[in-house]
CSV table of C-alpha atoms in Angstrom, one decimal:
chain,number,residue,atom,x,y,z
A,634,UNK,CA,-253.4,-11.7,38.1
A,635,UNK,CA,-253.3,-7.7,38.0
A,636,UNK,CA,-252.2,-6.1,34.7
A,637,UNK,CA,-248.9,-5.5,34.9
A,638,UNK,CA,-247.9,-8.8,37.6
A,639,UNK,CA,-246.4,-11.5,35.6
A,640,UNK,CA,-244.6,-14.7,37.7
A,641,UNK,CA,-241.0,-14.4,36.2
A,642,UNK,CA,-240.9,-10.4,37.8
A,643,UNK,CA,-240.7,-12.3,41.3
A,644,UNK,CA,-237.5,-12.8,42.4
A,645,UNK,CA,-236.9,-15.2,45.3
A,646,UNK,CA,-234.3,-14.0,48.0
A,647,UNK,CA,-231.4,-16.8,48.7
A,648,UNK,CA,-232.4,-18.5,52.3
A,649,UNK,CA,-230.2,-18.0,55.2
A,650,UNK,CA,-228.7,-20.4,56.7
A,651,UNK,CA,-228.7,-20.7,60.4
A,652,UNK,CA,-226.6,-23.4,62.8
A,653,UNK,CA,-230.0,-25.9,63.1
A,654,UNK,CA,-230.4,-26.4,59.4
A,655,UNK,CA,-229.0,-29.1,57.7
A,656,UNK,CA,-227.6,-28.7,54.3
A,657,UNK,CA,-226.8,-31.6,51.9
A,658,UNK,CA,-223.8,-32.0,50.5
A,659,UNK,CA,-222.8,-34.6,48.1
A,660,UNK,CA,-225.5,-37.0,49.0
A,661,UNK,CA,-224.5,-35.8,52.9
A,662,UNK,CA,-226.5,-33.7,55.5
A,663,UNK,CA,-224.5,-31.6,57.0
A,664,UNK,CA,-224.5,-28.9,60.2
A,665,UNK,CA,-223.5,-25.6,59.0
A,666,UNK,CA,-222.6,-22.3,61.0
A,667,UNK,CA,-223.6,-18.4,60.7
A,668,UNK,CA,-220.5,-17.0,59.5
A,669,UNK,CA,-221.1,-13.0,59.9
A,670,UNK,CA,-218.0,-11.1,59.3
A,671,UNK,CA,-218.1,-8.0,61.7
A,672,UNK,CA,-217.3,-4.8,60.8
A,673,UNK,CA,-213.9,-3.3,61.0
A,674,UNK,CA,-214.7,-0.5,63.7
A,675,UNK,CA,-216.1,-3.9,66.0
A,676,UNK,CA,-212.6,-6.0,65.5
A,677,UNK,CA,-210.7,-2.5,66.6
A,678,UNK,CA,-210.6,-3.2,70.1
A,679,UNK,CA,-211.4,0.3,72.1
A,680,UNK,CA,-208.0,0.7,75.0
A,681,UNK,CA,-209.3,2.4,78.3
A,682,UNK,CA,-207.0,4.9,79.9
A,683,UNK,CA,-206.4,1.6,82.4
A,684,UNK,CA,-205.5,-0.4,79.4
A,685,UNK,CA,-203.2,2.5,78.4
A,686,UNK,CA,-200.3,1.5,80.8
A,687,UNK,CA,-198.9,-1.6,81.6
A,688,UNK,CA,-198.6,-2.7,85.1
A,689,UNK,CA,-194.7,-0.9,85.5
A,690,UNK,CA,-196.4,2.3,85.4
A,691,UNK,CA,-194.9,3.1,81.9
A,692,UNK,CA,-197.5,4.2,78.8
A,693,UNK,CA,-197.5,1.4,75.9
A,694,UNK,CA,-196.5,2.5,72.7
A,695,UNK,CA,-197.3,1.2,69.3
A,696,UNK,CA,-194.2,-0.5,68.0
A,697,UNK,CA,-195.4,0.1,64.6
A,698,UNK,CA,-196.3,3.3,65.0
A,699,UNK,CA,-194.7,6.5,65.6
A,700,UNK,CA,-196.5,8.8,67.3
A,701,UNK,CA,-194.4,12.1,67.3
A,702,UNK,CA,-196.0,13.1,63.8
A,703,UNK,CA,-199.7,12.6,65.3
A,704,UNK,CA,-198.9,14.2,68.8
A,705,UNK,CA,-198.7,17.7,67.2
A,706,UNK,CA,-202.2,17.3,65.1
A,707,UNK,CA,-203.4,15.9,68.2
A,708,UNK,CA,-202.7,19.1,70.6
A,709,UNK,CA,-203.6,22.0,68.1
A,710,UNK,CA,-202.4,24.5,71.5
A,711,UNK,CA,-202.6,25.2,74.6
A,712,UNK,CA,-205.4,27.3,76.0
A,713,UNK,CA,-203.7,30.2,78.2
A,714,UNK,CA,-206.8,31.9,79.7
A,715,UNK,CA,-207.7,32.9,83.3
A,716,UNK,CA,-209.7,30.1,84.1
A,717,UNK,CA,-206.6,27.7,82.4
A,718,UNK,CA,-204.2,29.8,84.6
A,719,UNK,CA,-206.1,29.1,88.4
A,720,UNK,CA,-206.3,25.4,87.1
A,721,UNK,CA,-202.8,25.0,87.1
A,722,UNK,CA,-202.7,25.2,91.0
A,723,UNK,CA,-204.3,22.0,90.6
A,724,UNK,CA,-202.1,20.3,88.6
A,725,UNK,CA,-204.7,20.7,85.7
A,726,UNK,CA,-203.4,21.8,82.1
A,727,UNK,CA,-206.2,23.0,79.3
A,728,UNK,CA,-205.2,22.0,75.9
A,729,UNK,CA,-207.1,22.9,72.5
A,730,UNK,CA,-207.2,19.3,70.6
A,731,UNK,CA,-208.1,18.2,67.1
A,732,UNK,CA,-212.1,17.7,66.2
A,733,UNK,CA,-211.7,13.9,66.2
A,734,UNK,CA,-209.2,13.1,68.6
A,735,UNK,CA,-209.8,10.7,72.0
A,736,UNK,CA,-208.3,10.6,75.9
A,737,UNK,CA,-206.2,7.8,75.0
A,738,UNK,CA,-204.7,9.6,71.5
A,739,UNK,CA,-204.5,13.2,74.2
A,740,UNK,CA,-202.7,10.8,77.0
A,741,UNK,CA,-200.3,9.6,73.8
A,742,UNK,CA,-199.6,12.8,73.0
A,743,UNK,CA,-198.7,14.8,76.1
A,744,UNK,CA,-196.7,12.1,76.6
A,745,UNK,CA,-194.8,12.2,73.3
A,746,UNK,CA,-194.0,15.9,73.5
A,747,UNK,CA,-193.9,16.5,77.1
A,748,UNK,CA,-192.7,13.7,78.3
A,749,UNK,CA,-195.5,13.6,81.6
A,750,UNK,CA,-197.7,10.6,82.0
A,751,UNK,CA,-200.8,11.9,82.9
A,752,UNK,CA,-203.2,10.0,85.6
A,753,UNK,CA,-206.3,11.5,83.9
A,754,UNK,CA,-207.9,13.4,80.6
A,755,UNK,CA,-211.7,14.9,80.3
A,756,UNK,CA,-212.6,16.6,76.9
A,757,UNK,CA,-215.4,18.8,76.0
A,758,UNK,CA,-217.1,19.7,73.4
A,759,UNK,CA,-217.5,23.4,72.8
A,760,UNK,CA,-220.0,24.5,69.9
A,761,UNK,CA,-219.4,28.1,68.1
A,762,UNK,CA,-220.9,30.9,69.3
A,763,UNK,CA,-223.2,32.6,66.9
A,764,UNK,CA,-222.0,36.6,65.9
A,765,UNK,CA,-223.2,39.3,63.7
A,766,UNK,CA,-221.6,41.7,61.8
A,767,UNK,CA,-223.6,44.5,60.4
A,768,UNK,CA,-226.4,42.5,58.4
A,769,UNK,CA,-223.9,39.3,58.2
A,770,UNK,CA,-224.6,36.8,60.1
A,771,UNK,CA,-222.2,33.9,60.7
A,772,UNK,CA,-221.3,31.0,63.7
A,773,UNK,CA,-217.3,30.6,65.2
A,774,UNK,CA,-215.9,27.3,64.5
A,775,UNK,CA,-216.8,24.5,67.0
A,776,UNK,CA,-213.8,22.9,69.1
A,777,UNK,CA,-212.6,20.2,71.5
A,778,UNK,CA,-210.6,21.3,74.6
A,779,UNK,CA,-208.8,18.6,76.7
A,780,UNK,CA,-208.5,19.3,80.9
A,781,UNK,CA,-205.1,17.0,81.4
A,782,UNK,CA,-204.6,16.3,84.8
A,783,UNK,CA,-200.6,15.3,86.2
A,784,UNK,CA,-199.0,13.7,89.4
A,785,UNK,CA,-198.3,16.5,91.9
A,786,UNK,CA,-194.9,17.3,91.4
A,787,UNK,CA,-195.0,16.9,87.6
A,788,UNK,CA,-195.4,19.8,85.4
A,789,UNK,CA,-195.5,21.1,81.6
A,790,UNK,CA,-193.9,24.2,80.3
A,791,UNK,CA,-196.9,25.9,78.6
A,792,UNK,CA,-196.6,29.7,79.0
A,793,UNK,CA,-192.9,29.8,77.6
A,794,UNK,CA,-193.3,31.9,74.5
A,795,UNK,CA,-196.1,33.8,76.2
């Protein structure tokens, strides 16, 4: 032996118990299980935009939960550019959202405050652009934009205070 080794400075890890070993218990073998408790983003069960709506066409809503406080943190505003403005011919609306927000908490939302179930939601990522200012250098905040498609015929009052 080295030095500085000494046998009581090895610890011994506890053994895990899988489903084939037997265990005894009070004179008793026994078959024991793998209990491993997942975590709790795996139990949260991810909804598809399919999963959204029920079968009468209506969006589900949380019966504990009230959305109308979220919607507005969820939609920070609406993006009224040119490019926004030729999509609405299509029944498209552009829509600046919060950072960490999903479709299905966007689909919620428009629902909540516009009262339009739309049939689809894409979302991009756009990173901040990097600009100077003399010898100051900086970066523009980065953002999430959300492209809300409707049912033709359906629309949302956007450019009212515009």
């Amino acid at each position: 032996m080295g030095l500085f080794t000494n046998k009581s400075d090895k610890k011994t890890s506890p053994k895990k118990i899988s489903k084939n070993d037997n265990v005894v218990k009070d004179g008793k073998k026994a078959q024991t299980e793998d209990k491993i408790v997942p975590k709790a983003e795996e139990v949260k069960k991810e909804e598809s935009m399919k999963e959204l709506y029920d079968t009468t066409g209506k969006i589900k809503k949380d019966k504990g939960k009230k959305i109308s406080g979220q919607a507005y943190r969820v939609l920070t505003k609406p993006m009224v550019t040119e490019k926004a403005t030729n999509l609405g011919a299509l029944n498209q609306y552009v829509f600046m959202i919060d950072n960490k927000a999903n479709k299905i908490e966007v689909a919620k939302a428009i629902f909540e405050i516009y009262g339009v179930k739309p049939i689809n939601v894409n979302i991009i990522k756009v990173k901040g652009k990097k600009v100077n200012r003399g010898r100051i250098s900086g970066k523009r905040k980065d953002f999430k934009k959300a492209i809300v498609t409707l049912k033709k015929g359906e629309t949302i009052s956007v450019y009212e205070g515009v």
